[in-house]
Structures are given as C-alpha cells and as structure tokens.
Coordinates of C-alpha atoms and ligand atoms in Angstrom, one line a residue:
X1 CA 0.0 0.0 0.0
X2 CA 1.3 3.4 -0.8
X3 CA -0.1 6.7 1.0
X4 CA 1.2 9.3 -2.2
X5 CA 4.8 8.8 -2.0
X6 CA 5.5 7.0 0.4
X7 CA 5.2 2.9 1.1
X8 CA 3.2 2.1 3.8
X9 CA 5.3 -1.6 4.3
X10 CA 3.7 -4.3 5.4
X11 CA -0.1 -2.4 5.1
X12 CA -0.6 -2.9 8.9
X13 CA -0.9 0.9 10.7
X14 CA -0.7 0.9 14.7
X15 CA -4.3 3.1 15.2
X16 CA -3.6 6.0 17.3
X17 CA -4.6 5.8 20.8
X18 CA -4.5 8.7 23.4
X19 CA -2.1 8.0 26.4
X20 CA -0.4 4.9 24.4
X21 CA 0.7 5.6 21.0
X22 CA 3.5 8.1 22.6
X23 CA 7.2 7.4 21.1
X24 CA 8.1 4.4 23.5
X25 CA 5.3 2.2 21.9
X26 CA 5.4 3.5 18.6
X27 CA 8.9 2.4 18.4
X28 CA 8.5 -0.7 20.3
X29 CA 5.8 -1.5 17.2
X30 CA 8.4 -0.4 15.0
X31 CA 11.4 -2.5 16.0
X32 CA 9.6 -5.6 16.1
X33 CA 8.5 -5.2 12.6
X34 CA 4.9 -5.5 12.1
X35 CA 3.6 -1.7 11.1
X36 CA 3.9 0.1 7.9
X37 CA 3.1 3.4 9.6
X38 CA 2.8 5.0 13.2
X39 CA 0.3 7.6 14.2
X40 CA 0.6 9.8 17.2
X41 CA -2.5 10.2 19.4
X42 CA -4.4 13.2 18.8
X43 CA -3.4 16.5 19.1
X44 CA -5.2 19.7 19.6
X45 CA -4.5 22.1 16.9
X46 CA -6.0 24.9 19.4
X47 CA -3.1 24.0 22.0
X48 CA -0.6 24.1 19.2
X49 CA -2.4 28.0 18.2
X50 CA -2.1 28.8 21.6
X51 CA 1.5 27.1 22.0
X52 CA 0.8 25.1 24.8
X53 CA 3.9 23.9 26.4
X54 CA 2.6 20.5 27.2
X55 CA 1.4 20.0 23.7
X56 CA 4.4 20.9 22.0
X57 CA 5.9 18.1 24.3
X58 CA 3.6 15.9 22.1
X59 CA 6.0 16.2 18.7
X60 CA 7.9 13.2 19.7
X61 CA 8.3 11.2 17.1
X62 CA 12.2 10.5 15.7
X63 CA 13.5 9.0 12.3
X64 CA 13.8 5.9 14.2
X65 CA 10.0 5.1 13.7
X66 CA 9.2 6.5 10.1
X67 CA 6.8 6.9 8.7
X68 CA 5.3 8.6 11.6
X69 CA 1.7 10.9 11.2
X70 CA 0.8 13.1 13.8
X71 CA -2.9 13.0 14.1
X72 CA -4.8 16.6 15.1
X73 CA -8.2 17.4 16.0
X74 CA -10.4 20.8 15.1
X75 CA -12.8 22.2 13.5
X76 CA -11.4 25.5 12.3
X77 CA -10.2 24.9 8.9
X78 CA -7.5 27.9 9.7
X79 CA -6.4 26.6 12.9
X80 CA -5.9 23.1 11.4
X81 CA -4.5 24.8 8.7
X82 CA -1.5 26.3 11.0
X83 CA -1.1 23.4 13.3
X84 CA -0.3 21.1 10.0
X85 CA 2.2 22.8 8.9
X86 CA 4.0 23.3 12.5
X87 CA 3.8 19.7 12.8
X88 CA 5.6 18.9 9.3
X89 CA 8.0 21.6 10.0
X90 CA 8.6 19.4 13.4
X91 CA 9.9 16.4 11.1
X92 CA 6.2 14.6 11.1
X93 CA 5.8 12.6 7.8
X94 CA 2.2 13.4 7.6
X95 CA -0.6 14.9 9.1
X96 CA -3.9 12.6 9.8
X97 CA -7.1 14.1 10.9
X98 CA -9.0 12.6 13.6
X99 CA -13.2 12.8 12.7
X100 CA -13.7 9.7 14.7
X101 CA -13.2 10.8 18.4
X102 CA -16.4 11.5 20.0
X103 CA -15.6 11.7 23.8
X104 CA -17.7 15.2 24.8
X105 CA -14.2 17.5 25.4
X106 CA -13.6 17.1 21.8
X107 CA -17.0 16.5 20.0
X108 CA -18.7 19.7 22.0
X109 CA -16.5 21.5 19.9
X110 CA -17.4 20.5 16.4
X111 CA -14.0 18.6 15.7
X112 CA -13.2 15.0 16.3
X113 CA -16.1 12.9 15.3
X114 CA -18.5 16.1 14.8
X115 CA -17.3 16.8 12.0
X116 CA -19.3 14.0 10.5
X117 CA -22.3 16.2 11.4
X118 CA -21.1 18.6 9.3
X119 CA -19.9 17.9 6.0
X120 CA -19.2 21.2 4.4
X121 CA -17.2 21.7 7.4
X122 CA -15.3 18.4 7.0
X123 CA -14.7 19.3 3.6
X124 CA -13.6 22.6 4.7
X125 CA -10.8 21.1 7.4
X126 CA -9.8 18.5 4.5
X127 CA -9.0 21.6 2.1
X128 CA -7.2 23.6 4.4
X129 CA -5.0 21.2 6.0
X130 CA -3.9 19.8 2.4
X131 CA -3.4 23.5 1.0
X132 CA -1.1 24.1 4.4
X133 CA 1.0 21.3 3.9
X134 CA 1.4 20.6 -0.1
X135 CA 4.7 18.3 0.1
X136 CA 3.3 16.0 3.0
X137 CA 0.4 13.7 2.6
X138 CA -2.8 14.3 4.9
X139 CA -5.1 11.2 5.4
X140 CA -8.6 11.2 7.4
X141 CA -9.4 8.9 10.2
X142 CA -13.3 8.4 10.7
X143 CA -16.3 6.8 12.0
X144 CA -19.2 5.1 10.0
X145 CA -20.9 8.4 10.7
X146 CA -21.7 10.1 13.9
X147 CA -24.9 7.9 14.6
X148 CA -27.1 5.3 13.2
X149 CA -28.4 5.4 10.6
X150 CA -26.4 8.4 9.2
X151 CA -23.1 6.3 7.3
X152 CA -21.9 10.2 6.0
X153 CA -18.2 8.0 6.0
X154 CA -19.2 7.2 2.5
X155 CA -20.2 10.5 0.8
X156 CA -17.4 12.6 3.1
X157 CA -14.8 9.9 1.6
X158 CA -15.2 11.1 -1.7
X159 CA -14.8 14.7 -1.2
X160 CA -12.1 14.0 0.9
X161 CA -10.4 11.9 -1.4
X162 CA -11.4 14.7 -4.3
X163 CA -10.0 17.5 -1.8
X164 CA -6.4 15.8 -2.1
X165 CA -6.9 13.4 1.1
X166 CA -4.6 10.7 0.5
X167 CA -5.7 7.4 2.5
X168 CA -9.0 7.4 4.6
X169 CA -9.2 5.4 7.6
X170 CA -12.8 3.6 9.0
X171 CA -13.6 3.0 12.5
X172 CA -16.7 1.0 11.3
X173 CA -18.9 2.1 14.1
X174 CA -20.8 5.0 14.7
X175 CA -20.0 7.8 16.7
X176 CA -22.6 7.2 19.2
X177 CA -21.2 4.0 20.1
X178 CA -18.4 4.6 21.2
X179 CA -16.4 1.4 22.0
X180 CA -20.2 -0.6 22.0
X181 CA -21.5 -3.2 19.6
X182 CA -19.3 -4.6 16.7
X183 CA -17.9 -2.9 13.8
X184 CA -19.5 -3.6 10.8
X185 CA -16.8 -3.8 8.1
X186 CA -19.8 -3.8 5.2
X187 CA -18.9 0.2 5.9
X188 CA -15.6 -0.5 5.1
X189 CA -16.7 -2.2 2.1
X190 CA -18.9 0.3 1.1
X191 CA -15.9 3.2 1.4
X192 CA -13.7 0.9 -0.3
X193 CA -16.2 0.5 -3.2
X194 CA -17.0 4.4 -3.4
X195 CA -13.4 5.7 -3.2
X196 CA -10.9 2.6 -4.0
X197 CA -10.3 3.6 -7.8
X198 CA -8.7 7.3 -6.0
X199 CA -7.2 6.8 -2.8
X200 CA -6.1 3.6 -0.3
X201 CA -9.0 2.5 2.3
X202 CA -8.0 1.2 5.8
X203 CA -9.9 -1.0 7.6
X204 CA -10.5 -0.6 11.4
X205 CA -12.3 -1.6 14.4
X206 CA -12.5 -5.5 16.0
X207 CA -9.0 -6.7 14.7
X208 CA -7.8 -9.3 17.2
X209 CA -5.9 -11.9 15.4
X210 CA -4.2 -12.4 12.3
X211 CA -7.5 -14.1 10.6
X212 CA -9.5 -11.5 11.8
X213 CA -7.0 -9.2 9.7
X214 CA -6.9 -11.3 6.4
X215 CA -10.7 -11.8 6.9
X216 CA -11.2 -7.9 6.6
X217 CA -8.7 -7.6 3.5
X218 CA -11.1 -10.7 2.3
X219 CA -14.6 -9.1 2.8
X220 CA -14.0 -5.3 2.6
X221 CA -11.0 -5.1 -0.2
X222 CA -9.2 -2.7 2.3
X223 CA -5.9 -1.8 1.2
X224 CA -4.4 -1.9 4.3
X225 CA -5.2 -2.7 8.1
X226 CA -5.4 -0.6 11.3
X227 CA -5.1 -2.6 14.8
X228 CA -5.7 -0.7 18.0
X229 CA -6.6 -2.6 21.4
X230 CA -5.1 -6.1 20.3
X231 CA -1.7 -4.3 20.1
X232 CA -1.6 -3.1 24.2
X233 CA 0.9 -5.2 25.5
X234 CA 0.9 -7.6 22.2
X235 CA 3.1 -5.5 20.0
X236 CA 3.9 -9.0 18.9
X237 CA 0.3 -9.2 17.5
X238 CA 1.5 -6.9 14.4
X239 CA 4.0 -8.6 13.0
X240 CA 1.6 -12.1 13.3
X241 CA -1.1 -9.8 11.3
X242 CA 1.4 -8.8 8.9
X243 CA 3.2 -12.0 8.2
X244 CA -0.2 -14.0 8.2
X245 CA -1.1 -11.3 5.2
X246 CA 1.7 -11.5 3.0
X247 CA 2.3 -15.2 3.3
X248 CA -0.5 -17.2 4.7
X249 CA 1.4 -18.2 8.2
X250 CA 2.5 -16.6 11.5
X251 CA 5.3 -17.6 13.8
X252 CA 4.5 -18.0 17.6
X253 CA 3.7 -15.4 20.0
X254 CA 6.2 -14.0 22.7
X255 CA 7.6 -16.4 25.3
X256 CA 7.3 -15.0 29.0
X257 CA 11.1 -14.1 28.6
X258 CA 10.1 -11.4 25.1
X259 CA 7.5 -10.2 26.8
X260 CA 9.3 -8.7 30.6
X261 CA 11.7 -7.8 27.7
X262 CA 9.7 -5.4 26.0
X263 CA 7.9 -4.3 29.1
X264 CA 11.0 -3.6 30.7
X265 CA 12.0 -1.5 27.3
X266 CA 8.6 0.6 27.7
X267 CA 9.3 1.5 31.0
X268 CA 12.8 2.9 30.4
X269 CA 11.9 4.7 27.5
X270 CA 8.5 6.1 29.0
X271 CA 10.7 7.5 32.1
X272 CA 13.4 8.6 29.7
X273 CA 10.4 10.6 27.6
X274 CA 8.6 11.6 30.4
X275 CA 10.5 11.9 33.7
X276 CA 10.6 9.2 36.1
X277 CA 7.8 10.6 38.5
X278 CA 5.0 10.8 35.3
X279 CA 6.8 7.6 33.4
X280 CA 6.0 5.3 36.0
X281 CA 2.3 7.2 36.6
X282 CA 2.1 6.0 32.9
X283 CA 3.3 2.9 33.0
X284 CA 0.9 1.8 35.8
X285 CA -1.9 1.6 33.1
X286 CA 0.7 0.3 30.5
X287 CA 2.6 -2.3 31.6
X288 CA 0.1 -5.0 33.2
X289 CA -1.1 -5.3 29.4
X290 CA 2.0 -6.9 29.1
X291 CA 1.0 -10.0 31.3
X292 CA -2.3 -10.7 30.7
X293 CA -2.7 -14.0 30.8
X294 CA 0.6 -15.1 32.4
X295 CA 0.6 -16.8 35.8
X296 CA 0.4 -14.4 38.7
X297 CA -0.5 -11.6 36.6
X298 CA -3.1 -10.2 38.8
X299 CA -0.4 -9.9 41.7
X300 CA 2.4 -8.6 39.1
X301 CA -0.3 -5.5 37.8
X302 CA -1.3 -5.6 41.8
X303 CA 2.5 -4.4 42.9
X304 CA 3.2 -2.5 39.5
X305 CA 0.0 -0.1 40.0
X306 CA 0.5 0.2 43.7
X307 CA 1.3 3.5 45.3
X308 CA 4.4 1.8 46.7
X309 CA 6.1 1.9 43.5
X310 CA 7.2 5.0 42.8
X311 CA 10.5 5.5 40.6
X312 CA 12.0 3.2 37.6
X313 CA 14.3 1.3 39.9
X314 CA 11.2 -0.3 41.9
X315 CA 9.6 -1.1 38.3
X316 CA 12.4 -2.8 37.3
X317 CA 12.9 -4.7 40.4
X318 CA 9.3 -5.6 40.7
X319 CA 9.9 -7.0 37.0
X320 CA 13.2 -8.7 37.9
X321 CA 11.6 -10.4 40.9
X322 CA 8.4 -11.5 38.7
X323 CA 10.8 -13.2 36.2
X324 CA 13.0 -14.6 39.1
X325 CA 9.5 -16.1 40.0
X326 CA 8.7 -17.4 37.0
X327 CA 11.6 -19.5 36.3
X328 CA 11.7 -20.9 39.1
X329 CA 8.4 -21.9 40.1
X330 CA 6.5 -22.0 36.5
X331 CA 3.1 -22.0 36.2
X332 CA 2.6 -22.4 40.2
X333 CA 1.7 -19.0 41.9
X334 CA 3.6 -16.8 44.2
X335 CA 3.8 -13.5 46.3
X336 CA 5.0 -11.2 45.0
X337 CA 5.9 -8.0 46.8
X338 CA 7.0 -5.0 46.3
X339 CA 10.5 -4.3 46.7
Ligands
FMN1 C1 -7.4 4.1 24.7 C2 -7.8 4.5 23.3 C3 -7.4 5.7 22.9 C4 -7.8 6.1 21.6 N1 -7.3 7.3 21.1 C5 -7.6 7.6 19.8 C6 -7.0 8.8 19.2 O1 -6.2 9.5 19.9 N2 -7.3 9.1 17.9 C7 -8.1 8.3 17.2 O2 -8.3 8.5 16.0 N3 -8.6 7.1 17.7 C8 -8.3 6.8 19.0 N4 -8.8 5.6 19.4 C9 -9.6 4.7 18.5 C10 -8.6 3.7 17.9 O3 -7.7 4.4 17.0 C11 -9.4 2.7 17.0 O4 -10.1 3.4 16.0 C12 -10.4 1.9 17.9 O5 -9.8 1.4 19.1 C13 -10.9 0.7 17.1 O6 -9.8 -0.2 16.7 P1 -9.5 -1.5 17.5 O7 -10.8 -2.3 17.5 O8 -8.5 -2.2 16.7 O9 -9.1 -1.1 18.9 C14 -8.5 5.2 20.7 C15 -8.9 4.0 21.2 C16 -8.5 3.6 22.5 C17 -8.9 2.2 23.0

C-alpha cells in the first residue's frame, strides 16, 4: 500500500490511541516489525495556536519510527490549517485528521467525530489542511458516521479523497457507540467500493488476530489494516497480522522471557520521555497489558499499579523479581511483593 509517496510496508498501521501511541510504543511497534506506519495520538490544533507547552511536548516522534503521522483534531479549517504545517516543520511525515473521536471535550466543539455532522465543514478542514502542507500527505481517520443510521463515511470519503486526502481510515462504528457493539466492516466495504479507484482504504475496528486481519482484507478489499486494542501489551500481534497477510502463516507469539523484555524497554523509554515521576504514573496503566494471561499476573499488575512503586528502579525490580518467580516456580503461583 502506498499513502502518495511513500510505502506504507507491510499495510498494517498501529491506530492511534490517546495516552499509548506516545514514542516508547510506537517504536517498540516499529522495531519488532509489524507496522507500515505510526500515528501519534491526537493532538489539539487549538493548543498548538495557543503554544501550549505540554502539547508541544507531544511532537515526539524520531527517524527511528518512520513513517510517523501526527494526528490533530479541530474544526477551524485555519487553525488546522496552521497546526499542520508546524507539525511537518517538526519532522512529522504526515498529518492525519482525527473525525472519529467522539468523547464530549472534543465533540462539543465540532471537531473529532462532529465533524461527520457537518460535512461542508469536514470538507472545509480537509482543504485547508492539504493546501497548508502541499509536500506532506494528509489522510482522514473516521467513524461510520456520527450515529445510526447516518453512514456520512461514504459521501465525506469522496470529497475528501477529491480535496487531495490521501488514504482514509474507518472505524466502522458510529460515533454514538463509542467502544459498544461490533464494527460492521460492510462500511468499510462500502468506502472501499466508493473511493478505491482514488485513494487507499483502511480497515478498522474488532482486529484481534491475524485471521480476523486477512478476513477484513477478504470481505472489505481494504488496502491496508489498522489494529488498536489487540496491540496493548501484544506489540507482537502486528508482526503475526502482517506475516499471516503476505504469506499465509505466523510464527509463535512472545515467550514469558520477550514479553518482561519489551515491558522492561517501555518502562525505560516512557521514564526517559517523560521523567521518572509521570513515566512510572504512565506505566501503571501500560505495563500490566503486558502480562495478561501469564501466571500471577493479577499480583504482578497488583504491585506494579501500587502506590508503593514510585521510581523506575522499583519497576524494574518488581519486574526482575516476577521473572526470578517465574523460572523458578512456572506455572505455580507466588507472592509477590513490592520491593
Ligand atoms: C485508549 C484508546 C485511545 C484512543 N485514542 C484515539 C486517538 O487519539 N485518535 C483516534 O483517531 N482514535 C483513537 N482511538 C480509537 C482507535 O484508534 C481505534 O479506532 C479503535 O480502538 C478501534 O480499533 P480496535 O478495535 O483495533 O481497537 C482510541 C482507542 C482507545 C482504546
């Protein structure tokens, strides 16, 4: 799959996701070579007007995971218009645009997943965004529409794809549904059918193995695939998705040894990012994805989300102990406590 110039390689995207797609898993997802293309969570193009400090802290993607997209939310086409190009000047590859978040803080404004509301507006965002940034692609991430029965994806998809848009992404639920329900990849279908012959269609929502991906390429025609949830503490998942695409078989998923491996890597680069007091914040909600499943899990996530662990040093430890633990006692369970 190719978004204008560039070669999204293998077509598998990592879907944005506030407070996890930061640099430390986008790079993780990178290294362990399953994604074609990274996508930062999404960014308010007001805070970059109004140079919020914080938000500026947010342009942290590095050659290391390219191509990388920033994603921004808004609804003023001008505003858009000005954050785009700060974040290209910043080094992003792209720019996506988020119509698909419809959590109140963002929707009550018009942007996010409003935006499917209003379509002249949409258009409007789209044609200001790609005029501000004419040597970097912009793509569109959106819902089916904002509620039932209203699938505006389709009709918007072509204007956006006509505006210069050059991949649009579907969540294939509605607005209203938030996380409820199953996505119905006939949208994606539909999309696909509408707009294939202009720009490349990604499929999203209910990915959660490497059939479910091949079944979506089967029954849609996607071009390429966008995994969210599956990916929290299975960066592994990806490459399974992507090798299962291209050649019909996946290897094995992580041993117990990979996977305090990686989680250690998160939690050094998370502190290194963002200072070990918010890091290990952070990595309370990040890290126990990493042993689901595993015995002695719920005591691991117990100790690692406890107040009692406070710096890098005591996550590390805690994770040292767990795998001490672990070889030696195997599947049978164990205390484990802080240290
Ligand atoms: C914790 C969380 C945060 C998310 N943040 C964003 C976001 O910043 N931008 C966005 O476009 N979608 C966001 N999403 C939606 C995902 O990108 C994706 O569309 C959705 O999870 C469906 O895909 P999945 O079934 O593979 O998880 C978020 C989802 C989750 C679970």
């Amino acid at each position: 799959m190719r978004i204008d110039t560039i070669d999204i390689v293998p077509n598998v995207i990592l879907a944005p996701m506030a407070g996890i797609t930061a640099h430390p898993f986008r790079v993780i997802c990178k290294q362990l070579g399953g994604v074609g293309l990274v996508v930062t969570e999404l960014i308010s193009s007001m805070a970059i007007h109004y140079k919020n400090e914080k938000t500026f802290g947010m342009f942290d993607w590095s050659a290391d995971e390219y191509p990388s997209f920033c994603q921004l939310f808004g609804a003023d086409p001008q505003v858009m218009a000005e954050a785009a190009r700060i974040v290209c000047d910043a080094g992003a590859d792209g720019v996506d645009i988020n119509m698909g978040c419809w959590v109140p803080k963002v929707a009550k404004t018009g942007a996010g997943a409003a935006l499917l509301k209003d379509i002249c507006q949409a258009e409007a965002v789209v044609d200001a965004v790609v005029k501000a940034v004419p040597h970097k692609p912009v793509t569109v991430k959106v819902r089916a529409g904002f509620d039932q029965p209203h699938i505006t994806a389709i009709k918007f998809a072509k204007s956006a794809a006509q505006l210069g848009a050059k991949s649009i992404a579907v969540h294939a639920r509605f607005a209203s549904q938030g996380f409820s329900g199953t996505a119905d990849w006939s949208i994606i279908a539909r999309v696909k059918d509408e707009v294939g012959d202009l720009i490349p269609v990604v499929g999203n929502g209910d990915i959660e193995t490497p059939e479910d991906a091949a079944r979506m390429v089967r029954e849609t025609g996607c071009d390429g695939v966008m995994v969210g949830r599956a990916a929290l503490g299975n960066p592994w998942l990806l490459k399974q998705i992507a090798d299962y695409l291209a050649t019909g078989t996946y290897g094995p998923g992580p041993s117990i040894e990979e996977r305090f491996a990686i989680a250690r890597q998160h939690a050094r680069l998370q502190c290194a990012q963002q200072g070990e007091n918010i890091g290990v914040r952070e990595l309370r909600g990040l890290l126990p994805h990493y042993f689901k499943g595993i015995p002695g899990a719920t005591r691991l996530r117990g100790v690692i989300t406890s107040g009692e662990t406070r710096t890098l040093a005591q996550v590390e430890a805690t994770l040292d102990q767990a795998m001490e633990w672990h070889e030696t006692l195997g599947d049978k369970e164990s205390e484990i406590v802080a240290p």
